[in-house]
Short mmCIF file of C-alpha atoms and ligand atoms in Angstrom, two decimals:
data_model
loop_
_atom_site.label_atom_id
_atom_site.label_comp_id
_atom_site.label_asym_id
_atom_site.label_seq_id
_atom_site.Cartn_x
_atom_site.Cartn_y
_atom_site.Cartn_z
CA MET A 1 66.97 174.03 136.42
CA SER A 2 67.86 177.56 135.42
CA GLN A 3 66.12 179.67 132.79
CA THR A 4 67.30 182.76 130.96
CA HIS A 5 66.30 184.15 127.58
CA ARG A 6 65.80 183.54 123.82
CA THR A 7 64.96 180.24 122.13
CA ARG A 8 64.14 177.36 124.43
CA LEU A 9 66.63 174.55 124.79
CA LEU A 10 66.44 171.58 127.13
CA ILE A 11 69.86 170.35 128.28
CA ALA A 12 68.80 166.89 129.44
CA ARG A 13 72.19 165.62 130.56
CA LYS A 14 74.55 167.14 133.08
CA VAL A 15 77.10 169.14 131.11
CA PRO A 16 80.35 170.87 132.17
CA ALA A 17 79.95 174.35 133.68
CA ALA A 18 81.44 176.04 130.62
CA VAL A 19 78.81 174.40 128.41
CA ALA A 20 75.97 175.24 130.78
CA ASN A 21 77.15 178.84 130.94
CA ARG A 22 77.23 179.17 127.19
CA ALA A 23 73.84 177.50 126.84
CA GLU A 24 72.39 179.96 129.31
CA ALA A 25 74.00 182.92 127.54
CA ASP A 26 72.87 181.89 124.05
CA PHE A 27 69.48 180.29 124.65
CA HIS A 28 66.52 180.22 126.96
CA ALA A 29 68.12 177.15 128.46
CA PHE A 30 66.69 174.66 130.94
CA VAL A 31 69.83 173.03 132.31
CA THR A 32 69.37 169.82 134.28
CA GLU A 33 71.52 169.16 137.32
CA SER A 34 71.59 165.40 136.73
CA ASP A 35 71.03 163.21 133.69
CA MET A 36 67.30 163.02 132.87
CA ASP A 37 65.66 159.80 131.74
CA SER A 38 63.80 159.51 128.46
CA ALA A 39 60.28 159.78 129.92
CA SER A 40 61.20 162.97 131.80
CA VAL A 41 62.57 164.48 128.59
CA VAL A 42 59.33 163.76 126.73
CA ASP A 43 57.26 165.13 129.60
CA PHE A 44 59.37 168.27 129.88
CA CYS A 45 59.25 168.95 126.14
CA ASN A 46 55.46 168.66 126.14
CA ARG A 47 55.05 170.97 129.09
CA HIS A 48 57.44 173.61 127.73
CA ASP A 49 57.11 173.25 123.93
CA VAL A 50 60.88 173.24 123.45
CA PRO A 51 62.31 173.28 119.90
CA ALA A 52 65.72 171.84 120.83
CA ILE A 53 67.01 169.10 123.14
CA LEU A 54 70.56 168.11 124.07
CA ILE A 55 70.55 164.47 125.15
CA GLY A 56 72.89 161.76 126.39
CA LYS A 57 72.76 158.04 126.88
CA LYS A 58 70.37 158.08 129.85
CA SER A 59 67.98 160.38 127.98
CA GLY A 60 68.22 158.29 124.79
CA LEU A 61 65.08 158.63 122.68
CA GLN A 62 63.65 155.53 121.03
CA ALA A 63 60.79 155.52 118.50
CA GLU A 64 58.06 155.62 121.15
CA HIS A 65 59.64 158.63 122.86
CA ILE A 66 60.13 160.45 119.59
CA ALA A 67 56.50 159.81 118.63
CA ALA A 68 55.44 161.42 121.92
CA LEU A 69 57.48 164.63 121.48
CA PRO A 70 55.57 167.82 120.69
CA SER A 71 55.67 169.14 117.12
CA THR A 72 57.79 172.09 118.30
CA VAL A 73 60.94 169.91 118.49
CA ARG A 74 63.28 170.66 115.56
CA ILE A 75 66.59 169.25 116.71
CA ILE A 76 67.93 166.55 119.01
CA ALA A 77 71.63 167.22 119.57
CA ASN A 78 73.90 164.50 120.95
CA ALA A 79 76.96 165.70 122.84
CA SER A 80 78.68 162.44 121.87
CA ALA A 81 80.03 160.77 118.78
CA GLY A 82 77.86 157.69 119.29
CA PHE A 83 74.09 157.93 118.87
CA ASP A 84 73.12 154.30 119.39
CA HIS A 85 70.98 155.44 122.33
CA MET A 86 68.37 156.90 119.96
CA ASP A 87 66.26 156.06 116.93
CA VAL A 88 67.56 158.35 114.23
CA ALA A 89 65.16 157.07 111.56
CA ALA A 90 62.14 157.80 113.76
CA ALA A 91 63.37 161.35 114.33
CA ARG A 92 63.98 161.87 110.63
CA GLU A 93 60.47 160.69 109.84
CA ARG A 94 59.15 163.46 112.05
CA GLY A 95 61.43 165.99 110.38
CA ILE A 96 63.59 166.38 113.49
CA ALA A 97 67.29 166.96 112.83
CA VAL A 98 69.68 164.70 114.75
CA THR A 99 73.30 165.67 115.29
CA ASN A 100 76.37 164.30 117.04
CA ALA A 101 79.83 165.57 118.00
CA PRO A 102 82.18 163.52 115.83
CA ASP A 103 85.30 165.66 115.80
CA ALA A 104 85.39 166.79 119.39
CA LEU A 105 86.55 163.53 120.89
CA THR A 106 88.78 162.13 118.16
CA GLU A 107 92.15 163.00 119.67
CA CYS A 108 91.40 162.10 123.27
CA THR A 109 89.74 158.82 122.29
CA ALA A 110 92.77 157.96 120.17
CA ASP A 111 95.11 158.83 123.06
CA PHE A 112 93.09 156.61 125.34
CA THR A 113 93.13 153.75 122.85
CA LEU A 114 96.92 153.81 122.94
CA LEU A 115 96.72 153.85 126.72
CA LEU A 116 94.68 150.63 126.51
CA VAL A 117 97.11 149.10 124.01
CA LEU A 118 100.12 149.89 126.18
CA ALA A 119 98.42 148.90 129.41
CA ALA A 120 97.17 145.57 128.07
CA CYS A 121 100.46 144.67 126.38
CA ARG A 122 102.63 145.79 129.28
CA ARG A 123 100.45 144.42 132.12
CA ALA A 124 99.86 147.82 133.68
CA SER A 125 96.93 146.68 135.76
CA GLU A 126 98.92 143.89 137.42
CA TYR A 127 102.00 146.05 138.00
CA GLU A 128 99.93 148.78 139.56
CA ARG A 129 98.17 146.37 141.88
CA ILE A 130 101.51 144.91 142.95
CA MET A 131 102.70 148.39 143.92
CA ARG A 132 99.49 149.21 145.78
CA ASN A 133 99.94 145.99 147.72
CA GLY A 134 103.41 147.07 148.85
CA TRP A 135 105.58 145.27 146.22
CA GLY A 136 108.13 143.62 148.54
CA LYS A 137 109.53 141.03 146.11
CA SER A 138 112.01 141.73 143.32
CA PHE A 139 111.19 140.25 139.96
CA GLY A 140 113.65 138.10 138.07
CA MET A 141 114.47 138.21 134.40
CA THR A 142 111.66 135.87 133.47
CA ASP A 143 108.95 137.15 135.80
CA MET A 144 105.82 139.10 134.93
CA LEU A 145 106.77 139.78 131.33
CA GLY A 146 104.56 141.77 129.02
CA THR A 147 104.51 141.65 125.26
CA ARG A 148 106.32 144.31 123.24
CA VAL A 149 104.31 146.96 121.40
CA ASN A 150 106.86 148.35 118.95
CA GLY A 151 107.25 146.22 115.87
CA LYS A 152 103.81 144.65 116.29
CA THR A 153 101.01 144.73 113.72
CA LEU A 154 97.96 146.69 114.81
CA GLY A 155 94.67 145.92 113.06
CA ILE A 156 92.12 148.73 113.10
CA VAL A 157 88.47 147.99 112.41
CA GLY A 158 86.93 151.24 111.15
CA PHE A 159 89.26 153.77 109.56
CA GLY A 160 87.25 156.91 110.28
CA ARG A 161 88.47 159.89 112.25
CA ILE A 162 89.30 157.94 115.42
CA GLY A 163 90.71 154.92 113.60
CA ARG A 164 93.07 157.15 111.62
CA ALA A 165 94.11 159.10 114.72
CA VAL A 166 94.92 155.78 116.41
CA ALA A 167 96.94 154.72 113.35
CA LYS A 168 99.05 157.87 113.52
CA ARG A 169 99.84 157.32 117.18
CA ALA A 170 100.53 153.62 116.71
CA GLN A 171 102.98 154.39 113.91
CA GLY A 172 104.75 156.70 116.37
CA PHE A 173 105.18 153.66 118.60
CA GLY A 174 106.72 151.74 115.72
CA MET A 175 103.69 149.58 115.02
CA ARG A 176 102.76 148.40 111.55
CA VAL A 177 99.17 149.43 110.85
CA ILE A 178 96.60 147.48 108.86
CA TYR A 179 92.90 148.29 108.68
CA THR A 180 89.54 147.24 107.37
CA ASP A 181 86.55 149.38 106.51
CA VAL A 182 83.70 149.36 104.02
CA ARG A 183 85.98 151.05 101.50
CA ARG A 184 89.65 151.81 101.10
CA ALA A 185 90.79 155.27 102.24
CA ASP A 186 92.57 157.70 99.91
CA ALA A 187 96.34 157.25 99.95
CA ALA A 188 96.82 160.51 101.86
CA LEU A 189 94.49 159.37 104.64
CA GLU A 190 95.84 155.84 104.52
CA ASN A 191 99.30 157.16 105.32
CA GLY A 192 101.07 153.85 104.81
CA ALA A 193 98.44 151.64 106.47
CA THR A 194 97.49 148.48 104.59
CA PHE A 195 93.85 147.93 103.63
CA TYR A 196 91.99 144.64 103.98
CA ALA A 197 88.60 144.37 102.31
CA SER A 198 87.37 141.85 104.85
CA LEU A 199 87.62 141.56 108.61
CA ASP A 200 88.10 137.81 108.39
CA ASP A 201 91.10 138.26 106.10
CA MET A 202 92.64 140.88 108.38
CA LEU A 203 92.19 139.12 111.72
CA PRO A 204 94.90 136.46 111.30
CA GLN A 205 97.42 139.23 110.53
CA CYS A 206 96.75 141.22 113.73
CA GLN A 207 98.88 141.07 116.84
CA VAL A 208 96.81 143.81 118.39
CA LEU A 209 93.24 144.51 117.27
CA THR A 210 91.26 147.67 118.03
CA LEU A 211 87.65 148.54 117.14
CA HIS A 212 86.57 152.00 115.97
CA VAL A 213 83.15 151.52 114.41
CA PRO A 214 79.70 152.63 115.61
CA GLY A 215 77.67 150.32 117.84
CA GLY A 216 74.38 148.64 116.99
CA GLY A 217 73.56 145.41 115.24
CA VAL A 218 75.08 142.00 115.89
CA PRO A 219 78.47 141.65 117.56
CA LEU A 220 81.35 142.04 115.15
CA MET A 221 83.69 140.00 117.35
CA ALA A 222 82.26 136.61 118.30
CA LYS A 223 83.69 133.10 118.75
CA LYS A 224 84.70 132.69 115.10
CA GLU A 225 86.39 136.10 114.89
CA PHE A 226 88.35 135.67 118.12
CA GLY A 227 89.40 132.29 116.78
CA LEU A 228 90.77 133.96 113.65
CA LEU A 229 93.07 136.17 115.70
CA ARG A 230 96.49 134.66 116.13
CA LYS A 231 97.45 133.14 119.49
CA GLY A 232 98.91 135.76 121.80
CA ALA A 233 97.00 138.65 120.22
CA VAL A 234 95.74 141.59 122.30
CA PHE A 235 92.18 142.88 121.93
CA ILE A 236 91.20 146.53 122.49
CA ASN A 237 87.73 148.07 122.57
CA ALA A 238 87.03 151.74 123.22
CA ALA A 239 84.13 151.86 120.75
CA ARG A 240 80.95 150.11 121.93
CA GLY A 241 80.41 147.03 124.11
CA GLY A 242 77.72 145.68 121.80
CA LEU A 243 80.35 145.05 119.14
CA VAL A 244 81.67 142.14 121.18
CA ASP A 245 80.26 138.80 122.28
CA GLU A 246 81.59 138.96 125.84
CA ASP A 247 81.29 135.20 126.43
CA ALA A 248 83.51 134.62 123.40
CA LEU A 249 85.97 137.27 124.61
CA TYR A 250 86.07 135.73 128.09
CA ASP A 251 86.74 132.29 126.62
CA ALA A 252 89.52 133.67 124.40
CA LEU A 253 91.12 135.36 127.42
CA THR A 254 90.92 132.39 129.75
CA SER A 255 91.93 129.74 127.22
CA GLY A 256 95.22 131.52 126.65
CA HIS A 257 94.33 132.29 123.04
CA LEU A 258 94.56 136.03 123.72
CA PHE A 259 97.47 137.51 125.64
CA GLY A 260 95.19 140.17 127.06
CA ALA A 261 92.61 142.87 126.47
CA GLY A 262 92.09 146.56 127.15
CA LEU A 263 88.42 147.43 127.52
CA ASP A 264 86.67 150.76 128.02
CA VAL A 265 83.18 149.70 126.90
CA TYR A 266 80.88 146.83 127.86
CA GLN A 267 77.66 145.17 126.79
CA HIS A 268 75.64 146.13 129.87
CA GLU A 269 77.00 149.50 131.00
CA PRO A 270 77.31 150.76 133.65
CA ASN A 271 77.73 147.16 134.79
CA VAL A 272 80.70 145.06 133.84
CA ASP A 273 80.53 141.29 133.64
CA PRO A 274 82.21 140.43 137.00
CA ARG A 275 84.16 137.62 135.35
CA PHE A 276 86.39 140.22 133.64
CA ALA A 277 87.31 141.80 136.98
CA GLY A 278 88.74 138.44 138.03
CA LEU A 279 91.16 138.25 135.12
CA ASP A 280 94.73 139.49 135.46
CA ASN A 281 95.21 139.86 131.74
CA VAL A 282 92.53 142.52 131.28
CA PHE A 283 92.91 146.26 131.75
CA LEU A 284 89.48 147.75 132.50
CA THR A 285 88.24 151.34 132.42
CA PRO A 286 84.67 152.66 132.84
CA HIS A 287 83.86 154.19 129.39
CA MET A 288 86.19 157.16 129.87
CA ALA A 289 87.99 157.42 126.53
CA SER A 290 86.69 160.92 125.84
CA ALA A 291 86.80 162.04 129.47
CA THR A 292 89.07 165.06 129.51
CA ILE A 293 88.06 168.54 130.60
CA GLU A 294 88.86 169.95 127.17
CA THR A 295 87.05 167.28 125.18
CA ARG A 296 83.92 167.20 127.30
CA ASP A 297 83.65 171.00 126.92
CA GLN A 298 84.13 170.68 123.18
CA MET A 299 81.51 167.93 122.90
CA GLY A 300 78.99 170.19 124.61
CA PHE A 301 79.96 173.24 122.53
CA THR A 302 79.55 171.20 119.34
CA ALA A 303 76.03 170.22 120.38
CA LEU A 304 75.23 173.90 121.06
CA ASP A 305 76.66 174.92 117.67
CA ASN A 306 74.37 172.40 116.01
CA VAL A 307 71.35 173.64 117.94
CA ALA A 308 72.15 177.24 116.99
CA ALA A 309 72.52 176.33 113.32
CA VAL A 310 69.21 174.47 113.09
CA LEU A 311 67.24 177.01 115.10
CA ASP A 312 68.69 179.79 112.90
CA GLY A 313 67.37 177.94 109.84
CA ARG A 314 70.84 176.82 108.71
CA ALA A 315 71.91 173.25 107.96
CA ALA A 316 73.05 171.17 110.93
CA LEU A 317 76.83 171.09 111.18
CA ASN A 318 77.03 167.42 112.18
CA PRO A 319 73.87 165.68 110.96
CA VAL A 320 73.71 161.92 111.47
C1 DGY B 401 80.85 158.90 122.49
O1 DGY B 401 80.81 160.12 122.35
O2 DGY B 401 80.23 158.16 121.74
C2 DGY B 401 81.69 158.36 123.59
O3 DGY B 401 81.63 156.98 123.66
C3 DGY B 401 81.29 158.95 124.91
O4 DGY B 401 79.98 158.54 125.20
#
């Protein structure tokens, strides 16, 4: 850990060098070299009376951790959009501000979602493995066919920043976009997408379905919901693994009900249910949708901006 000057800040997850440098220039920063766990964060805060903490998934703070923090803590900044790794209500009760980084990763997550759509529809995983195994056999007109993307109907669950950014890209690929959310978006934001008030009503219309809602709570996609998708649909998830009943997804993939899936998130990360790795019709990535140099820097900078605002006595920029 390195220490410099000014107000104390614990950076409890490993951040990009540019973020660490700025933290050290702007704060009396304690910058960890590897992701800290929750107990170490609590212990560190008590020993150093820090007013601000930047956390990640491994250093997620549940109610018992928050109760054990010293009264000096004024802000817990997440360098991520998701904050399902912490108990926001418990922090609020103690008067601790909680922030996230909602804008920083919108574009790259949307790009990656389209990567999953294209890869799952066009069998990228299988084609790539064929090439790595030396190819050696020409394919005929009926062999190894994918399913076309352009002209298909994409259903988006959650029409927030990322959902809308996905819609824009999908329209560029000639897809028809429909969406569901708790309320209908303004026409300008809707940009030609069709609103469905209920997920169950939307599902039968989708040829490709993608989730863009926060995690937590019961799975949104379980046996009944997969059953409502039409046969041959493609399922995409770059949001949170907990949104999906993985047994139901596996059944839908192996029964032939779904054409395929593109998955970046899983119920038990960093472990993936090994059954998925055995399926040809699934394109799998290890929770990397926001993983670009530019976005990871911006996620860290956003967390620092929030810390600066709260410690300066201003309102948090991205309160959750
Ligand atoms: C987020 O920020 O929530 C992304 O999933 C990366 O963790």
